GROMACS .gro file of C-alpha atoms in nm:
model
   73
    1MET     CA    1   9.346  -6.023   0.878
    2SER     CA    2   9.406  -5.671   1.058
    3ILE     CA    3   9.135  -5.395   1.141
    4PRO     CA    4   9.205  -5.061   0.988
    5ALA     CA    5   9.278  -4.796   1.247
    6PRO     CA    6   9.021  -4.536   1.256
    7THR     CA    7   9.071  -4.226   1.075
    8ARG     CA    8   9.106  -3.858   1.181
    9LEU     CA    9   8.729  -3.794   1.022
   10ALA     CA   10   8.607  -4.089   1.197
   11SER     CA   11   8.741  -4.003   1.505
   12GLY     CA   12   8.628  -3.632   1.481
   13ARG     CA   13   8.287  -3.762   1.410
   14GLN     CA   14   8.263  -3.964   1.702
   15VAL     CA   15   8.396  -3.670   1.926
   16ALA     CA   16   8.108  -3.454   1.778
   17GLY     CA   17   7.841  -3.757   1.852
   18LEU     CA   18   7.954  -3.754   2.189
   19MET     CA   19   7.970  -3.375   2.237
   20THR     CA   20   7.597  -3.348   2.078
   21GLY     CA   21   7.467  -3.589   2.306
   22THR     CA   22   7.656  -3.422   2.598
   23LEU     CA   23   7.504  -3.084   2.513
   24LYS     CA   24   7.157  -3.228   2.462
   25ALA     CA   25   7.169  -3.410   2.793
   26ALA     CA   26   7.295  -3.078   2.968
   27ALA     CA   27   7.020  -2.891   2.806
   28PHE     CA   28   6.749  -3.157   2.928
   29TRP     CA   29   6.854  -3.144   3.279
   30ALA     CA   30   6.895  -2.748   3.282
   31ALA     CA   31   6.540  -2.739   3.126
   32ILE     CA   32   6.419  -2.923   3.417
   33ALA     CA   33   6.620  -2.759   3.690
   34ILE     CA   34   6.580  -2.392   3.588
   35PRO     CA   35   6.218  -2.350   3.675
   36ALA     CA   36   6.310  -2.459   4.037
   37THR     CA   37   6.434  -2.100   4.062
   38TYR     CA   38   6.104  -1.914   3.958
   39PRO     CA   39   5.909  -1.940   4.308
   40VAL     CA   40   6.208  -1.781   4.481
   41LEU     CA   41   6.262  -1.510   4.220
   42LEU     CA   42   5.875  -1.414   4.247
   43TYR     CA   43   5.874  -1.422   4.600
   44MET     CA   44   6.150  -1.157   4.608
   45GLY     CA   45   5.984  -0.958   4.375
   46LEU     CA   46   6.044  -0.862   4.000
   47ASP     CA   47   6.171  -0.512   4.059
   48GLY     CA   48   6.518  -0.401   3.903
   49GLY     CA   49   6.785  -0.678   3.867
   50THR     CA   50   6.545  -0.966   4.018
   51GLY     CA   51   6.326  -0.897   3.720
   52GLN     CA   52   6.625  -0.897   3.476
   53LEU     CA   53   6.727  -1.242   3.594
   54PHE     CA   54   6.365  -1.397   3.581
   55VAL     CA   55   6.364  -1.292   3.208
   56ALA     CA   56   6.688  -1.409   3.140
   57LEU     CA   57   6.602  -1.745   3.316
   58LEU     CA   58   6.297  -1.785   3.093
   59PHE     CA   59   6.497  -1.741   2.774
   60ALA     CA   60   6.758  -1.973   2.892
   61ASN     CA   61   6.473  -2.231   2.979
   62ALA     CA   62   6.324  -2.195   2.642
   63LEU     CA   63   6.683  -2.247   2.488
   64ALA     CA   64   6.734  -2.534   2.710
   65LEU     CA   65   6.409  -2.686   2.607
   66ALA     CA   66   6.494  -2.662   2.215
   67LEU     CA   67   6.828  -2.814   2.247
   68GLY     CA   68   6.744  -3.094   2.483
   69HIS     CA   69   6.393  -3.184   2.375
   70ASP     CA   70   6.505  -3.504   2.183
   71TYR     CA   71   6.751  -3.631   2.456
   72LYS     CA   72   6.724  -4.017   2.487
   73ARG     CA   73   6.494  -4.039   2.206
   0.00000   0.00000   0.00000
């Protein structure tokens, strides 16, 4: 009795599942790491480019929280 070779579709689904897991893991850990930069930026002051960077990091953190919220559930 032989085992059938995996089809391209099955292999594609496995790769997609692996990539989804990797994306969730990266987003989860980014959501943990990004807030570590907030005190430094607040200490530097929120004028000009620093303020824009702070707001961009807030949005990046919200996106990371949304993407990585069910990592390892």
